[in-house]
Tab-separated table of C-alpha atoms in Angstrom:
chain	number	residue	atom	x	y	z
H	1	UNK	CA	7.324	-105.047	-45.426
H	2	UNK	CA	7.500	-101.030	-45.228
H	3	UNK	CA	9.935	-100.013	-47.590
H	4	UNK	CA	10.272	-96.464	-45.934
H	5	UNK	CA	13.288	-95.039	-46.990
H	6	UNK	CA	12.796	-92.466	-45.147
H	7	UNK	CA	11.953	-91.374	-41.396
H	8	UNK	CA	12.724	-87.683	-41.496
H	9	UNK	CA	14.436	-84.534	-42.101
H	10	UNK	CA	17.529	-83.593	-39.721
H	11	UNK	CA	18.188	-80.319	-41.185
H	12	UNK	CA	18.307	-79.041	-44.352
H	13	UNK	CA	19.744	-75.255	-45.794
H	14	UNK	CA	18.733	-73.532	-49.174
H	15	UNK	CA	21.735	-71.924	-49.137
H	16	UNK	CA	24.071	-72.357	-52.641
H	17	UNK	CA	22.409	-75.434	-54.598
H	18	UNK	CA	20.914	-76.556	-51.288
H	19	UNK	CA	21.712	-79.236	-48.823
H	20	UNK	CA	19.577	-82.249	-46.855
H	21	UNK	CA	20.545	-84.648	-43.911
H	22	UNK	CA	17.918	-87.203	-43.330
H	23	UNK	CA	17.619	-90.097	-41.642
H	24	UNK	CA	16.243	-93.707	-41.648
H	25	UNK	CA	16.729	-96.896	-39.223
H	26	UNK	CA	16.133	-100.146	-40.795
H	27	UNK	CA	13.602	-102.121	-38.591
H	28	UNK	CA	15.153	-105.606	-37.546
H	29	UNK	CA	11.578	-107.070	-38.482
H	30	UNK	CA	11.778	-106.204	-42.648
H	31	UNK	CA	11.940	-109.424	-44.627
H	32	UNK	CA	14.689	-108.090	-46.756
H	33	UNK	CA	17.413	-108.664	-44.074
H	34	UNK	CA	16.391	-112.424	-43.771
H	35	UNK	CA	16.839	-113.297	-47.973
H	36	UNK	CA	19.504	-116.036	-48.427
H	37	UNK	CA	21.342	-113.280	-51.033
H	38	UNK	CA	23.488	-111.360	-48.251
H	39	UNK	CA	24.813	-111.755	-45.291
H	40	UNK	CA	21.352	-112.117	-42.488
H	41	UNK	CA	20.627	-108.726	-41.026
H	42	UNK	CA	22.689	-106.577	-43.219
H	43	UNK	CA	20.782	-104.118	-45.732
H	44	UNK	CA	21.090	-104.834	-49.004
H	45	UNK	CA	23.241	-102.020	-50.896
H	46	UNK	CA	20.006	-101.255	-53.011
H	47	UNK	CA	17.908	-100.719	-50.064
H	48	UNK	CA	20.890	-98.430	-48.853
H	49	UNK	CA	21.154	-96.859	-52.096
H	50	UNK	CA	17.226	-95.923	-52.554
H	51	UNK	CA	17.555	-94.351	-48.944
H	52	UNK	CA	20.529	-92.211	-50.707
H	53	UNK	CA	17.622	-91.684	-54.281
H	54	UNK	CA	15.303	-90.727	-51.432
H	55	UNK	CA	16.762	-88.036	-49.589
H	56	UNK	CA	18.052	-86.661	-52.837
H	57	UNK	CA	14.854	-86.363	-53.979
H	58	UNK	CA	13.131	-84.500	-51.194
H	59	UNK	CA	16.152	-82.104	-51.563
H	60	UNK	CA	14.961	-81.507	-55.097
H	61	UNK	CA	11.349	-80.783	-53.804
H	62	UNK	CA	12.573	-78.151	-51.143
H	63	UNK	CA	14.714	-76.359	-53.270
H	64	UNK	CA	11.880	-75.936	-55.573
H	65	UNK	CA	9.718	-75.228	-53.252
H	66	UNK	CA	7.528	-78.276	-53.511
H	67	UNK	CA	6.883	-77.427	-57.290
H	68	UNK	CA	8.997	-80.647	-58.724
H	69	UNK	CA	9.453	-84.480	-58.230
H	70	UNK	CA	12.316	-85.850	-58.821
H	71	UNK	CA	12.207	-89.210	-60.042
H	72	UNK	CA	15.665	-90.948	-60.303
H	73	UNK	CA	16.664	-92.063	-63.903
H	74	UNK	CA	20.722	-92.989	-63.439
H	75	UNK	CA	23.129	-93.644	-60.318
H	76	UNK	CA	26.223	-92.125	-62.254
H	77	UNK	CA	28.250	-93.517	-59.375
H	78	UNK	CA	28.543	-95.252	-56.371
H	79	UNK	CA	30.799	-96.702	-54.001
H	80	UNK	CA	29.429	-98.932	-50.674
H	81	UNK	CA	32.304	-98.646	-47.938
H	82	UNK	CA	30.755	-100.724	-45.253
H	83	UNK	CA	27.303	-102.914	-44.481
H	84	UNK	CA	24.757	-101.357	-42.483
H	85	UNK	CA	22.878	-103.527	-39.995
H	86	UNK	CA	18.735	-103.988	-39.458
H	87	UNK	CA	18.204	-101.793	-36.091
H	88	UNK	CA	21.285	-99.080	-37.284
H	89	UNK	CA	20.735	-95.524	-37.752
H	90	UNK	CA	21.958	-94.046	-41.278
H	91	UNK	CA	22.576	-90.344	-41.730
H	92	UNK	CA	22.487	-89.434	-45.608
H	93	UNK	CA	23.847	-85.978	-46.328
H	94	UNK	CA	22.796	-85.004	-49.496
H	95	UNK	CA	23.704	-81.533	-52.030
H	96	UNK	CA	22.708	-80.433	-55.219
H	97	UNK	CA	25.321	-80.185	-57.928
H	98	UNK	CA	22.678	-78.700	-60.718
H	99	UNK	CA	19.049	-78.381	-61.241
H	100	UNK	CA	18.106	-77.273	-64.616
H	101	UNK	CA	14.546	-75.584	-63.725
H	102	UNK	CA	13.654	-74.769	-59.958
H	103	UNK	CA	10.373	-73.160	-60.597
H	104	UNK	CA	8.704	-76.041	-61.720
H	105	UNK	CA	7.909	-74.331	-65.628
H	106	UNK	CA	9.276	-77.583	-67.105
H	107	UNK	CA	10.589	-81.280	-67.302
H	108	UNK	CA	14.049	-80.443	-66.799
H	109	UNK	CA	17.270	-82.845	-65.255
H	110	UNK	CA	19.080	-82.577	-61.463
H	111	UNK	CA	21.942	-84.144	-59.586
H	112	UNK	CA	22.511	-84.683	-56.898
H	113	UNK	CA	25.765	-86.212	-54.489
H	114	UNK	CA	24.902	-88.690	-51.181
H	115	UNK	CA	26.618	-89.433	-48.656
H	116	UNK	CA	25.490	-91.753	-45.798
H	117	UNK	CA	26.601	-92.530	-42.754
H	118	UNK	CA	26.293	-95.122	-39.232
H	119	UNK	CA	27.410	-93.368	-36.581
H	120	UNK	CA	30.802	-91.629	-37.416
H	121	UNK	CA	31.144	-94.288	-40.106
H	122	UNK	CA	31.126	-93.862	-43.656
H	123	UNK	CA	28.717	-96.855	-45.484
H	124	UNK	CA	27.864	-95.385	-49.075
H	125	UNK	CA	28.576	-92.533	-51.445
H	126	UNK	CA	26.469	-92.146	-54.464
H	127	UNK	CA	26.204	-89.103	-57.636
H	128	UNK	CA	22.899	-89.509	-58.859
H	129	UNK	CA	20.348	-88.115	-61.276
H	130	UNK	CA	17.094	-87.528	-61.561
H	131	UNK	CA	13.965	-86.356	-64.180
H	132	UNK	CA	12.177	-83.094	-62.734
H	133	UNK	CA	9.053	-83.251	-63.347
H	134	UNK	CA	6.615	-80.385	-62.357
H	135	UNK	CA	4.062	-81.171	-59.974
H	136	UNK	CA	1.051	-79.745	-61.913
H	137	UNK	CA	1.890	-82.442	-63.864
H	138	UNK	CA	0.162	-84.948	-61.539
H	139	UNK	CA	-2.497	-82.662	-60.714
């Protein structure tokens, strides 16, 4: 068991609040697609959901320029259209709605909106938000 939510950056743009597509496929071989609690071979919404947490929060690094984490503390909302299989390929297209200190000064709050996608298929949206915390904080 991996639990990689994450495989990559797509593309990403600073531009306004800033905006992130990554990606992840869900290997066929992760023993959370075999539980007796969903349907077999279908990711579990949470799985799908931490993908969404995920991508959010490497926007929330780049935009502050690798000075922040941002650790999720709510999911203000979210809606799960459709299942995504083990083996599929999930877009998440993620923006920031607010970020209360980019430069990484102080513990401050962010949110951010998900959206992710199979194909041309819409499987999850999510609002979500998250603790800032600077990263000379772990240092």
């Amino acid at each position: 068991m991996r639990f990689r939510f994450l495989d990559g950056v797509v593309s990403s743009s600073l531009d306004g609040q800033g905006k992130i597509v990554t990606h992840v496929t869900f290997p066929e071989s992760e023993d959370y697609l075999t539980t007796p609690f969903h349907n077999p071979f279908q990711v579990p919404f949470t799985i799908v959901l931490e993908a969404m947490a995920a991508s959010g929060g490497r926007l929330i690094e780049l935009v502050s320029q690798n000075k922040v984490v941002g650790l999720m503390i709510k999911v203000d909302e979210a809606n799960f259209q459709a299942p995504v299989a083990g083996g599929e390929r999930m877009l998440v297209h993620s923006e920031l709605l607010g970020m209360q200190d980019k430069n990484g000064a102080k513990v401050g709050l962010a949110r951010t909106r998900s959206r992710a996608l199979v194909a041309d298929r819409a499987v999850a949206e999510a609002r979500i938000a998250y603790l800032c915390v600077p990263v000379k904080v772990f240092k």
